[in-house]
Coordinates of C-alpha atoms and ligand atoms in Angstrom, one line a residue:
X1 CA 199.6 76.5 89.6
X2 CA 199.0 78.3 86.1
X3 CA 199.1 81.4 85.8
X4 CA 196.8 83.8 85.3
X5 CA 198.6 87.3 84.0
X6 CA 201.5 89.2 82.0
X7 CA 204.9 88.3 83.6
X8 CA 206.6 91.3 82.4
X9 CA 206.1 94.7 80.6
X10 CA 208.6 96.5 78.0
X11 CA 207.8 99.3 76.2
X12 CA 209.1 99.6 72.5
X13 CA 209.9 103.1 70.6
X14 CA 209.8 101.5 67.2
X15 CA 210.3 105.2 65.4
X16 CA 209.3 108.8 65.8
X17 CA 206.4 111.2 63.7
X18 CA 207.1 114.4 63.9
X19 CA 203.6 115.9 63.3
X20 CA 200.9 118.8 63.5
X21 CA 199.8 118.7 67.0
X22 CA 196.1 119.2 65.6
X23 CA 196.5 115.4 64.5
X24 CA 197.1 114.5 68.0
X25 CA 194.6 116.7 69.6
X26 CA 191.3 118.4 67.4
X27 CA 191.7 121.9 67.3
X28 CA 195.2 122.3 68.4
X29 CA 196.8 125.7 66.3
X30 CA 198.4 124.3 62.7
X31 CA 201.6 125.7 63.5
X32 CA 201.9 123.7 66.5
X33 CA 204.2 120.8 66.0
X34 CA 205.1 117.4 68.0
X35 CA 207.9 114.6 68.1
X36 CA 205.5 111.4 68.9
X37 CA 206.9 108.4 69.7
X38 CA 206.0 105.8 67.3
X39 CA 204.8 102.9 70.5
X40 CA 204.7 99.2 70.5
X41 CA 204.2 97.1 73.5
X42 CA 206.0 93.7 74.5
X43 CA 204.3 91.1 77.2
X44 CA 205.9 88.5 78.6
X45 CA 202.6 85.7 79.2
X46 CA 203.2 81.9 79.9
X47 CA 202.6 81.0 75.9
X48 CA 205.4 83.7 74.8
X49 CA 205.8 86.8 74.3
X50 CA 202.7 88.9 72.7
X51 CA 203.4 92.3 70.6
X52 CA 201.0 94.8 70.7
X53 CA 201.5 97.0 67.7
X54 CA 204.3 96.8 65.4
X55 CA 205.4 100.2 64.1
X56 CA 206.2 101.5 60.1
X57 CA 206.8 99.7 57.1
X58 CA 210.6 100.5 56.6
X59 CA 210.5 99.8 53.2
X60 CA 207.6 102.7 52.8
X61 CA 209.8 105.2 54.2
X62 CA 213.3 103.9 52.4
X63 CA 212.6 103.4 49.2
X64 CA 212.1 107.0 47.8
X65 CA 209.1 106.7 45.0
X66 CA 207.4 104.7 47.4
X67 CA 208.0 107.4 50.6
X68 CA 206.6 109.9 47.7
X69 CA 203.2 107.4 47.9
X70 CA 202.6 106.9 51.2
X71 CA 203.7 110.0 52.7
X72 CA 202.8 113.1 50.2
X73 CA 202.2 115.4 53.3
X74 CA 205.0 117.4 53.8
X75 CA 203.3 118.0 57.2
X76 CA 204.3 114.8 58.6
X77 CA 207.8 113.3 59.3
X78 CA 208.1 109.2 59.8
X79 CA 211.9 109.0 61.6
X80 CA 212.9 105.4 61.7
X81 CA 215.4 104.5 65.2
X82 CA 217.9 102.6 63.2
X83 CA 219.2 101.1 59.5
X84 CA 217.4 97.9 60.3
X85 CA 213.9 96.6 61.3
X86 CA 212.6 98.5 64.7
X87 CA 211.3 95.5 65.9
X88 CA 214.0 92.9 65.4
X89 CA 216.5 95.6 66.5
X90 CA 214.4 96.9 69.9
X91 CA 213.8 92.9 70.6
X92 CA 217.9 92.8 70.2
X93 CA 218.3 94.9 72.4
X94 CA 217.1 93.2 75.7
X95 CA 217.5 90.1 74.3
X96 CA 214.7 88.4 72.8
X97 CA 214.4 87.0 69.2
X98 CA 211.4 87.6 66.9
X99 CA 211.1 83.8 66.7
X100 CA 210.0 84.2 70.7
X101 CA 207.1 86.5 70.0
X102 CA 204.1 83.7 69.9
X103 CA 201.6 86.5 69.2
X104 CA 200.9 90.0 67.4
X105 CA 197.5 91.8 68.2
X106 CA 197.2 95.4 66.4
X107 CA 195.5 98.4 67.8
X108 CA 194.2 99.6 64.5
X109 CA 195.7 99.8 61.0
X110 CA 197.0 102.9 60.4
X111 CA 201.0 102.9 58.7
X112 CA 202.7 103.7 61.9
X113 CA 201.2 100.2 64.0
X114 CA 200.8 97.8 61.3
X115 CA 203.6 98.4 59.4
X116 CA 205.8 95.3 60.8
X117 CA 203.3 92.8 60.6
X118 CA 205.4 91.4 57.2
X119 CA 207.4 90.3 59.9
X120 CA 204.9 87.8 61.4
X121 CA 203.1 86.8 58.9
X122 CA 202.5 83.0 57.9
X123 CA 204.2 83.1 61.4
X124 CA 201.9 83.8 64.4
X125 CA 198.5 84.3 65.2
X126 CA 197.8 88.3 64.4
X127 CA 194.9 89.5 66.4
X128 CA 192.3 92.3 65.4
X129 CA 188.8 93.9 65.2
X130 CA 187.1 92.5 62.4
X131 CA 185.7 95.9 61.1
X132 CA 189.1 97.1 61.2
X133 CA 190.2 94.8 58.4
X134 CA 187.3 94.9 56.5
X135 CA 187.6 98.5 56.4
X136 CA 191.3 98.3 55.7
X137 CA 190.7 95.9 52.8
X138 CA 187.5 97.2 51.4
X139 CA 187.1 100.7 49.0
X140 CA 190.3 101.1 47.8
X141 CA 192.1 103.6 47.4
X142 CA 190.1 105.5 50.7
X143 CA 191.8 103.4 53.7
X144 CA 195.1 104.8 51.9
X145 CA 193.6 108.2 52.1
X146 CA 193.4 107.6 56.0
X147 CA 196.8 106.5 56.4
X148 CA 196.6 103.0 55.8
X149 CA 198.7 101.3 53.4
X150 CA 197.1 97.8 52.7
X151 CA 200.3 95.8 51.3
X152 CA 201.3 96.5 55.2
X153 CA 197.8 93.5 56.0
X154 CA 197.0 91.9 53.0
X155 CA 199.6 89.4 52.5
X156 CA 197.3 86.0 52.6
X157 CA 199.3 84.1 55.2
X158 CA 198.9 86.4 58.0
X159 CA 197.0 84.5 60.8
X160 CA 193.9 86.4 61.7
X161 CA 192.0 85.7 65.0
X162 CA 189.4 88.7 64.2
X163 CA 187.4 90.2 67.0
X164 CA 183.8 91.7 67.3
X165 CA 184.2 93.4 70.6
X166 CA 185.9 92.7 73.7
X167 CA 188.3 89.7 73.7
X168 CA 190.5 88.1 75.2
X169 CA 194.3 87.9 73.5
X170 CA 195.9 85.6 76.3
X171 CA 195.8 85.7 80.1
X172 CA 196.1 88.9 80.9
X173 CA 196.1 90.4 77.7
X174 CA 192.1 92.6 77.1
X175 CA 191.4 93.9 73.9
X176 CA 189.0 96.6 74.4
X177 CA 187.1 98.4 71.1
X178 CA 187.6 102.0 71.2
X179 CA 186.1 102.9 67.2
X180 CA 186.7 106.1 66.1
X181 CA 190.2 106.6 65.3
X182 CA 189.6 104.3 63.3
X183 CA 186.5 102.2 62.4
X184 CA 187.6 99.1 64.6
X185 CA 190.4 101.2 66.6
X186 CA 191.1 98.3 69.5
X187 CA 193.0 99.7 73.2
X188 CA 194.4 97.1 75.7
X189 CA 194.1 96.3 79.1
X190 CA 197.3 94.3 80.6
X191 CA 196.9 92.3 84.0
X192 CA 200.0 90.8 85.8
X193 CA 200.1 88.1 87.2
X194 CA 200.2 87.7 90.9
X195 CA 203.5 86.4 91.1
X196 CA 204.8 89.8 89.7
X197 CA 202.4 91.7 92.1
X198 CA 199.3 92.1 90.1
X199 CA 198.2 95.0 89.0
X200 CA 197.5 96.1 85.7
X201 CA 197.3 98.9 82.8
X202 CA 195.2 100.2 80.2
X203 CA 197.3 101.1 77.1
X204 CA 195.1 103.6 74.8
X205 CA 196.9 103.8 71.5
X206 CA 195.4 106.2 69.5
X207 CA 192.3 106.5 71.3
X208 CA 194.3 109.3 73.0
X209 CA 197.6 109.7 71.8
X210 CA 198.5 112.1 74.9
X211 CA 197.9 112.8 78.3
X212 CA 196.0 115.5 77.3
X213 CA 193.5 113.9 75.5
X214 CA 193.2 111.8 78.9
X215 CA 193.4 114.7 81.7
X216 CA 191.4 117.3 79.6
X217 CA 189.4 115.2 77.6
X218 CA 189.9 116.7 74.6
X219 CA 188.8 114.9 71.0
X220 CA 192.0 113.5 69.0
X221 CA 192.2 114.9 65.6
X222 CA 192.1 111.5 63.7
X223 CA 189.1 110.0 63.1
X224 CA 187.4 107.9 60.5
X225 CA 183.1 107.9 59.9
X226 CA 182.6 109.7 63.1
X227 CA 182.5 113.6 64.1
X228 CA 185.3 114.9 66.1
X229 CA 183.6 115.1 69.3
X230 CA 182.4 111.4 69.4
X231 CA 186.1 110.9 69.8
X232 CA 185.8 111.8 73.6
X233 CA 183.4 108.5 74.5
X234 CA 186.0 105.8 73.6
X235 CA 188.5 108.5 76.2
X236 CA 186.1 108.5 79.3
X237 CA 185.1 104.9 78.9
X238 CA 188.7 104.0 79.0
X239 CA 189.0 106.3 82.2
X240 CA 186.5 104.6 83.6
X241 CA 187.9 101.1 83.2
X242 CA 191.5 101.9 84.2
X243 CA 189.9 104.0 87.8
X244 CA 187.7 101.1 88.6
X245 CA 190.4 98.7 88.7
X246 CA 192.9 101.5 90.0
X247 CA 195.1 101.0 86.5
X248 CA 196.7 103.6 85.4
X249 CA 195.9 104.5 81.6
X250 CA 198.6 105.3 79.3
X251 CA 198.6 107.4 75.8
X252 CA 199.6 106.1 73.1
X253 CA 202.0 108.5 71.3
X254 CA 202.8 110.7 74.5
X255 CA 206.1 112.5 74.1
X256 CA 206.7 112.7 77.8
X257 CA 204.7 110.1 78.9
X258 CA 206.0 107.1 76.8
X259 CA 209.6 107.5 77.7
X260 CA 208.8 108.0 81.4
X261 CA 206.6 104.8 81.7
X262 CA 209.5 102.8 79.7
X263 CA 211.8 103.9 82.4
X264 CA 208.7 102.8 84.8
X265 CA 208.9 98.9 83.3
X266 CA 212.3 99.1 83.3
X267 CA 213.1 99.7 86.6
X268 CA 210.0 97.5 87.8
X269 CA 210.6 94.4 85.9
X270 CA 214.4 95.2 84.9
X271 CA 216.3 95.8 81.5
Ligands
ZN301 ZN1 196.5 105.9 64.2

């Protein structure tokens, strides 16, 4: 019998942003700050391991002139987990090799998700909304004014499978277009497979990067074309996915939340 869902969920902390909270949630007082969790998203499928997201560009953050480039603010605070790469070291740690991750699909663009795609490129398949890329790769310099730093996506050998819309990633694996954020902003809904229980989970990214955003509906401060308050739609019609199926929805840079549900996977599917 083949199988029809995601074998296994781990949840990745590839770094840390300490931030405004107002970039999190529209509105929020200036002096208000956060500790995000910088999230990426590991599922085990039949065909390999799939990555969702894939955390900063170390070499943005360590090489100094370039840190002065790509992050002027003073406001915000990339914090990388170790001296090596996130994602070769967090795949170290419960015991998987890059070589076993079959495919990469990217929420959006921004510095903090697609900063480890040198690591897969000429390698795997790399999935995406169209729009996001041709946003990301069109108008320079004004993606990089939106946080987007295009020597992270425009090496020529990375493998794009580009979306318009819904589509499916691998069995089990939903990409579901939340623009906004950013023009083609992309959330994801996991299903497990039935030998695991079935089941499933939306995963928002930075459609809502906290529970917040979620519970209160409230419009996330980053957005890209659109006014703050369109940001809500992409929020409710995620809602509505995840309570029709009974799926919970997760945020995407949660300082509570993120930790707790990696302790969730853990103990459900073991370390
Ligand atoms: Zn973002």
């Amino acid at each position: 019998m083949t199988t029809t869902g995601v074998r296994r969920i781990v949840l990745l902390t590839l770094g840390w942003e300490e931030l405004p909270k107002s970039i999190s949630v529209h509105g929020a007082p200036p002096q208000e700050r956060l500790r995000e969790p910088t999230p990426g998203v590991l599922l085990q499928t039949d065909g390999g391991w799939v990555l969702l997201d894939t955390g900063f560009n170390t070499a943005l953050i360590r090489d100094p002139a370039l840190y002065k480039r790509f992050y002027p603010s003073v406001e915000y605070i990339p914090v990388l987990p170790g001296p090596g790469e996130p994602i070769e070291e967090s795949l170290h740690d419960i015991g998987i090799d890059v070589d076993d991750v079959h495919a990469v699909a990217v929420s959006h663009l921004h510095h903090d998700h697609a900063g480890g795609l040198k690591l897969f490129a000429g390698r795997v398949p790399v999935h995406a909304q169209r729009r996001e890329v041709e946003y990301g790769l069109s108008n320079h310099p004004e993606p990089e004014h939106h946080a987007m730093a295009r020597i992270d996506y425009d090496d020529p050998r990375i493998d794009w499978r580009l979306a318009d819309g819904e589509s499916s990633i691998a069995p089990g694996i939903t990409a579901i277009p939340t623009y906004g954020h950013t023009p083609g902003h992309q959330s994801f809904m996991v299903e497990l497979d039935s030998s695991v229980g079935g089941g499933g989970f939306v995963f928002a990214f930075d459609a809502a990067d906290l529970t917040e955003n979620i519970e209160r509906e409230l419009a996330i401060g980053g957005f890209v074309g659109v006014e703050a308050a369109e940001t809500v739609e992409p929020i409710r019609r995620l809602k509505k996915i995840a309570a029709e199926r009974d799926y919970p929805l997760i945020p995407g840079h949660d300082p509570h939340a993120w930790p707790e549900w990696t302790q969730h996977f853990h103990e459900r599917f073991g370390r």
